[in-house]
CSV table of C-alpha atoms and ligand atoms in Angstrom, one decimal:
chain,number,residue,atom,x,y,z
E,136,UNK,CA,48.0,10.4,36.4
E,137,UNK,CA,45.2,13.0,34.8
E,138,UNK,CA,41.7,12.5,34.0
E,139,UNK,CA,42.7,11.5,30.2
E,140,UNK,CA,45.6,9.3,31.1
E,141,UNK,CA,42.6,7.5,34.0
E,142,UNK,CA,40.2,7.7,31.0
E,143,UNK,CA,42.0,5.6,28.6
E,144,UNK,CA,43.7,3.3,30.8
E,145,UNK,CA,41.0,2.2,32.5
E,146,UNK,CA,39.9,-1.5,31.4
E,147,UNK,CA,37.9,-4.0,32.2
E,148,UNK,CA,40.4,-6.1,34.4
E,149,UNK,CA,39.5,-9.8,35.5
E,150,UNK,CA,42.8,-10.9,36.7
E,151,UNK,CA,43.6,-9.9,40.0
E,152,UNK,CA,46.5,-10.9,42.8
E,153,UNK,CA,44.0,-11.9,45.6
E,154,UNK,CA,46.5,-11.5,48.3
E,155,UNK,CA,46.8,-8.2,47.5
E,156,UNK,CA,44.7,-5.9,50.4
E,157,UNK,CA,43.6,-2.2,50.0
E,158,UNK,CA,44.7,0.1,52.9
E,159,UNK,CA,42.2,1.9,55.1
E,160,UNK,CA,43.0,4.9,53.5
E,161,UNK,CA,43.0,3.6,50.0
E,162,UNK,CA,39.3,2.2,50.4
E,163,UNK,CA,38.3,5.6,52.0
E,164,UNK,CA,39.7,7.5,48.6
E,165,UNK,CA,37.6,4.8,46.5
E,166,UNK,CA,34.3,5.2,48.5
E,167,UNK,CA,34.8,9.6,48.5
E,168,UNK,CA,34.9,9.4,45.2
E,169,UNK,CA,31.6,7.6,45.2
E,170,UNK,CA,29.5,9.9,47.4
E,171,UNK,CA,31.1,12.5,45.2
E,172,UNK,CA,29.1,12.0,42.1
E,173,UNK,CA,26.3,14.0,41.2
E,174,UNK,CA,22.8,13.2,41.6
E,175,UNK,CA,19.6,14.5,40.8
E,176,UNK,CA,18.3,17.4,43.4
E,177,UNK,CA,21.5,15.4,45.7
E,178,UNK,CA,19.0,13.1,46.5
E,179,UNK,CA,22.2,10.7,46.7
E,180,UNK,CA,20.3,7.9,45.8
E,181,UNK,CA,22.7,4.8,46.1
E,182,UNK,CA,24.2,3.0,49.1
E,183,UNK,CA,27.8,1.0,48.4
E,184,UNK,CA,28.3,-1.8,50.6
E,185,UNK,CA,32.4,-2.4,50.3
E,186,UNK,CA,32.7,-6.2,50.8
E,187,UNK,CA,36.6,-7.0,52.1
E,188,UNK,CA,35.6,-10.7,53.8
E,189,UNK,CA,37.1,-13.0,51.8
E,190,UNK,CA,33.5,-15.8,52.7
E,191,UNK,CA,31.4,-13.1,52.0
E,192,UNK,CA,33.8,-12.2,48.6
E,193,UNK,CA,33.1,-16.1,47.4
E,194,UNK,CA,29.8,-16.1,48.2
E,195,UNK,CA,29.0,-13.1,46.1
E,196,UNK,CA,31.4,-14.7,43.8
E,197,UNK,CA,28.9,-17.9,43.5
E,198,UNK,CA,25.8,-15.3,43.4
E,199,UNK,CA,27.7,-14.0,39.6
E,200,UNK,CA,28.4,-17.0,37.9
E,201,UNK,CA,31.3,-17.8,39.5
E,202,UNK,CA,33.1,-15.1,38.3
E,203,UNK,CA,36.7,-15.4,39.1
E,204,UNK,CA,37.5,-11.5,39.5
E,205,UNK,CA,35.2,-11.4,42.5
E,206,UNK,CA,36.4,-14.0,44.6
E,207,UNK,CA,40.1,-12.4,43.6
E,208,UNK,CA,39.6,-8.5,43.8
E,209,UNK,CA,41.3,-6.8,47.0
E,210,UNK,CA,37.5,-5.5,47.5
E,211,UNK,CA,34.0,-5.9,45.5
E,212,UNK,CA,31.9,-2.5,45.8
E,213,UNK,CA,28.5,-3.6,45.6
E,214,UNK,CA,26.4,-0.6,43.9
E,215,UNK,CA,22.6,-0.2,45.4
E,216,UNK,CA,20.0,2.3,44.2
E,217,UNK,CA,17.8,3.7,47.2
E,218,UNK,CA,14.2,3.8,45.0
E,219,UNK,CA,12.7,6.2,47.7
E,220,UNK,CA,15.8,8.4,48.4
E,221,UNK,CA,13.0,11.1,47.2
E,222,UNK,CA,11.1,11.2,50.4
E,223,UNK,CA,13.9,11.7,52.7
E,224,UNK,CA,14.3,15.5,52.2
E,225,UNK,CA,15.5,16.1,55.9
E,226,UNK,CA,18.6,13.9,55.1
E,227,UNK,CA,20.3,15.0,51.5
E,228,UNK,CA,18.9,18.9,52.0
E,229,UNK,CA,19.9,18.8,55.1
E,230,UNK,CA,22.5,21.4,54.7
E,231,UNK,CA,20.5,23.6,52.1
E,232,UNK,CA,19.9,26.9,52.4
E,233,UNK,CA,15.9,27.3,53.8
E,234,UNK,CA,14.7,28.6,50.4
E,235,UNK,CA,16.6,26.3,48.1
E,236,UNK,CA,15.0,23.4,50.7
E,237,UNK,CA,11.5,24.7,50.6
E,238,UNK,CA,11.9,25.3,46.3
E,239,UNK,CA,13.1,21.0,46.4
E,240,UNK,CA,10.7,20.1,48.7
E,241,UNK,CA,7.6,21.7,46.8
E,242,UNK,CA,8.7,20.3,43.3
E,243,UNK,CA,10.2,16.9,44.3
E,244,UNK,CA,6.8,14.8,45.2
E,245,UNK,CA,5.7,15.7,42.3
E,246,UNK,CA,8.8,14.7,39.9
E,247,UNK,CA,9.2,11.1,41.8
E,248,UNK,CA,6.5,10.1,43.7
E,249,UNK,CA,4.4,7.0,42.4
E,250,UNK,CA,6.8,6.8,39.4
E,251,UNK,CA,8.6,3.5,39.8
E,252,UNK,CA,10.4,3.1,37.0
E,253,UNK,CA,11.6,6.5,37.0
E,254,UNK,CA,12.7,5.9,40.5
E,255,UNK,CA,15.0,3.2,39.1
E,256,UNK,CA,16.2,4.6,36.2
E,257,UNK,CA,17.2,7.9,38.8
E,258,UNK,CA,19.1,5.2,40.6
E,259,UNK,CA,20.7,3.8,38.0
E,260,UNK,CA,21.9,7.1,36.6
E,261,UNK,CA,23.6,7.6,40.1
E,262,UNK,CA,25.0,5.0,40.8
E,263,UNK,CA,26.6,4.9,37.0
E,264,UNK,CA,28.3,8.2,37.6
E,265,UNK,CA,29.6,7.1,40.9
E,266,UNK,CA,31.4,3.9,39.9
E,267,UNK,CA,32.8,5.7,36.8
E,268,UNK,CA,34.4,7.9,39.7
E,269,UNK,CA,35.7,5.3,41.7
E,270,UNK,CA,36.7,3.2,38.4
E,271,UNK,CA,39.1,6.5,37.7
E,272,UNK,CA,40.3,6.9,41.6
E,273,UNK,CA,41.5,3.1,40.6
E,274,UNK,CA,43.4,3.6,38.1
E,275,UNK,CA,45.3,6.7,39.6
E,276,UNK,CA,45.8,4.7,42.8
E,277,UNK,CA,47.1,2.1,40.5
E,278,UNK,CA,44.3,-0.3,40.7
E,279,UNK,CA,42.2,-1.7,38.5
E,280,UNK,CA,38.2,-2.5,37.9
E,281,UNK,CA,35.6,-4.3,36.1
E,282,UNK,CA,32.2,-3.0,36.1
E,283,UNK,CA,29.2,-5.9,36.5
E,284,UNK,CA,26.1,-6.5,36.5
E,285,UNK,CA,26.3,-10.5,35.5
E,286,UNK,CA,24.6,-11.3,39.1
E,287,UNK,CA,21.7,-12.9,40.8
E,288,UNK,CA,20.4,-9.4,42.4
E,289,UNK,CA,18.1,-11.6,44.7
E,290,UNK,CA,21.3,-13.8,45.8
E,291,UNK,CA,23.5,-10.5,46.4
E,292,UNK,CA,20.7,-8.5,48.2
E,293,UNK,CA,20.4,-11.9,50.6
E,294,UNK,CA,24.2,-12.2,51.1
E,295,UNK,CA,24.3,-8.6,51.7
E,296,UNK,CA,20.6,-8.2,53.9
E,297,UNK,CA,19.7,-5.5,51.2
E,298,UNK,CA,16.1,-4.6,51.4
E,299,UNK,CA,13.6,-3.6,48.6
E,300,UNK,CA,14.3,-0.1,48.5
E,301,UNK,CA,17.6,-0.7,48.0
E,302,UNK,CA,18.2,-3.3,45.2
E,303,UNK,CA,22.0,-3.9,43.9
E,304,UNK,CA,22.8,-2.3,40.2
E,305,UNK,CA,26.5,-3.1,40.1
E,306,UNK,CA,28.9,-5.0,41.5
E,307,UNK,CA,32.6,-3.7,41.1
E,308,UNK,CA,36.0,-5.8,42.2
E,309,UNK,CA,38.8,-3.8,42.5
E,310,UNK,CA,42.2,-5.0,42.8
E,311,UNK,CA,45.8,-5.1,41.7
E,312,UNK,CA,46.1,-6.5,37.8
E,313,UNK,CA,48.3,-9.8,37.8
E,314,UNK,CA,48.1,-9.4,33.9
E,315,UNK,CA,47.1,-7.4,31.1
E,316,UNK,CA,43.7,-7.1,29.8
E,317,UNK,CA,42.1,-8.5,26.5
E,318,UNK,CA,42.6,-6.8,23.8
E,319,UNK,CA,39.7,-3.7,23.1
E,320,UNK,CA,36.9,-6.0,21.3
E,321,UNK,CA,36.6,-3.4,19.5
E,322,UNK,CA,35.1,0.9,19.5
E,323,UNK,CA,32.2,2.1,17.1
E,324,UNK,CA,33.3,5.0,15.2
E,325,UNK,CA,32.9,8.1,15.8
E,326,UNK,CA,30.1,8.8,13.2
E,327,UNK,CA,28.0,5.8,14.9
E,328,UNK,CA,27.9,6.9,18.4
E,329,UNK,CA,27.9,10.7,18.1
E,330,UNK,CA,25.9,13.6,16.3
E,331,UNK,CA,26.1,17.2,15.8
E,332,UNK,CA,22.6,19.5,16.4
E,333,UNK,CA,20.8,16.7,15.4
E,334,UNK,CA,20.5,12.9,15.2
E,335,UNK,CA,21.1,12.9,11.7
E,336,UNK,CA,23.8,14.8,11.5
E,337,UNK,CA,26.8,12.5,12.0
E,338,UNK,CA,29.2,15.6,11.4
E,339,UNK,CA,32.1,13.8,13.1
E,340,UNK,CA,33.9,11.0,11.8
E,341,UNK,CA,36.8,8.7,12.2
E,342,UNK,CA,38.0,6.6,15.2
E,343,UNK,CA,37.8,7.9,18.9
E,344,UNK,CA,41.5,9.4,19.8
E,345,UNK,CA,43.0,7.5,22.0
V,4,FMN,C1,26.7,-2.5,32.9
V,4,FMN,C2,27.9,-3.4,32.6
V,4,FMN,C3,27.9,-4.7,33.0
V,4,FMN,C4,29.0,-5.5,32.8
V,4,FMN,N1,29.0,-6.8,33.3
V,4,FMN,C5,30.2,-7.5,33.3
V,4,FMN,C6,30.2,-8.8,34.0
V,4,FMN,O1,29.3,-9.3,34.5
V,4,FMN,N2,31.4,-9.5,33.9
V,4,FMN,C7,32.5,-9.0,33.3
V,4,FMN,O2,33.6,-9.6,33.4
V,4,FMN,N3,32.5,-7.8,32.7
V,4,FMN,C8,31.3,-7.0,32.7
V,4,FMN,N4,31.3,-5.8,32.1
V,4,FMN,C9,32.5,-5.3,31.4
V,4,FMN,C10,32.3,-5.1,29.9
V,4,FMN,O3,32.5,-6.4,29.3
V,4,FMN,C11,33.4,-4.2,29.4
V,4,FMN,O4,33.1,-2.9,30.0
V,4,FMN,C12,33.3,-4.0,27.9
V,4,FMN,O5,33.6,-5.2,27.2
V,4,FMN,C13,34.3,-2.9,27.4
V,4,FMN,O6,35.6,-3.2,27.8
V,4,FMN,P1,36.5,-2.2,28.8
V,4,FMN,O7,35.7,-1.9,30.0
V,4,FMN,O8,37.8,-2.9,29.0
V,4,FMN,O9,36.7,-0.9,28.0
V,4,FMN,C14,30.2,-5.0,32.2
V,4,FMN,C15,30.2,-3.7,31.9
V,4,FMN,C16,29.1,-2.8,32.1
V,4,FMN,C17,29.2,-1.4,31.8
């Protein structure tokens, strides 16, 4: 499967066989394709707790409204943020090269200290990018998704023993598709959702290509 064919296929999927189980290796390829996403100066700001316990899958289940999808999916990724990732420039530059660390380190206070709800928009940025990657690792490993955030955060950080720092943005089951998803409700055009140069401009038109 290509990125395109990944692209299009993937659907939000709430029917799931819930005795089916991911393999080690399987769960690895989902969770690499999380810490592969980008992230602003690599801060890496997110931590994915990969729930497989069935109690602990119902319980989260009765944290989101009872959900069906999460008490069925082979595994719910639970998406955190990690607000102060900034400060901890001795883990995610660990690795850098000393001048790129020293050119991070001076600018970074600055950018993200103090700044709370940047911190969590930074956060949330991350983490989106990284379930879109493991959404598309799904679908080419033949599995399928459904992105969430109908949840009780306080609920999931308790179930989970999430602190503060890191509060949960997304919760994603995973599984193997027992039947086909709703129809699309339906795609704004392409003249509503896209411009060119400017905001005005609505230069493209027609429906997406699919
Ligand atoms: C941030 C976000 C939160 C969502 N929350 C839920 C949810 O709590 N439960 C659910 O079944 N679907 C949820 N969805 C799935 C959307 O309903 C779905 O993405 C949308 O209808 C488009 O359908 P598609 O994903 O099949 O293309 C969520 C999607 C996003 C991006």
């Amino acid at each position: 499967m290509n990125v395109s064919e990944a692209i299009q296929s993937r659907r939000s999927t709430r029917y799931l066989d819930p005795t089916h189980k991911l393999t080690d290796d399987e769960l690895r390829k989902l969770l690499s394709a999380s810490m592969l996403a980008p992230s602003s100066f690599n801060m890496q700001n997110r931590h994915v707790v990969a729930v497989v316990d069935q109690e602990v899958k119902d319980k989260l289940k009765a944290a989101a409204w009872n959900q069906d999808h999460v008490g069925t999916a082979s595994a719910v990724l639970v998406f955190a943020g990690r607000l102060k990732a900034h400060r901890a420039t001795d883990r995610f530059l660990r690795d850098a090269a000393k001048e790129a660390r020293e050119m991070f380190e001076a600018m970074i206070p600055d950018f993200y200290e103090g700044k709370l709800e940047l911190q969590r928009e930074e956060a949330c940025r991350t983490v989106g990018l990284a379930a879109m990657g493991v959404m598309l690792t799904a679908r080419e490993l033949g599995y399928d998704s459904c992105p969430m955030i109908g949840f009780d955060p306080v609920q999931v950080s308790e179930i989970l023993g999430l602190d503060e720092d890191h509060p949960p943005l997304m919760m994603m089951p995973i599984g193997k598709a027992t039947a086909e998803p709703h129809p699309r409700l339906g795609l704004l055009n392409m003249e509503e959702v896209v411009s060119l140069d400017h905001f005005e401009n609505r230069a493209f038109t027609g429906e997406i290509e699919n």
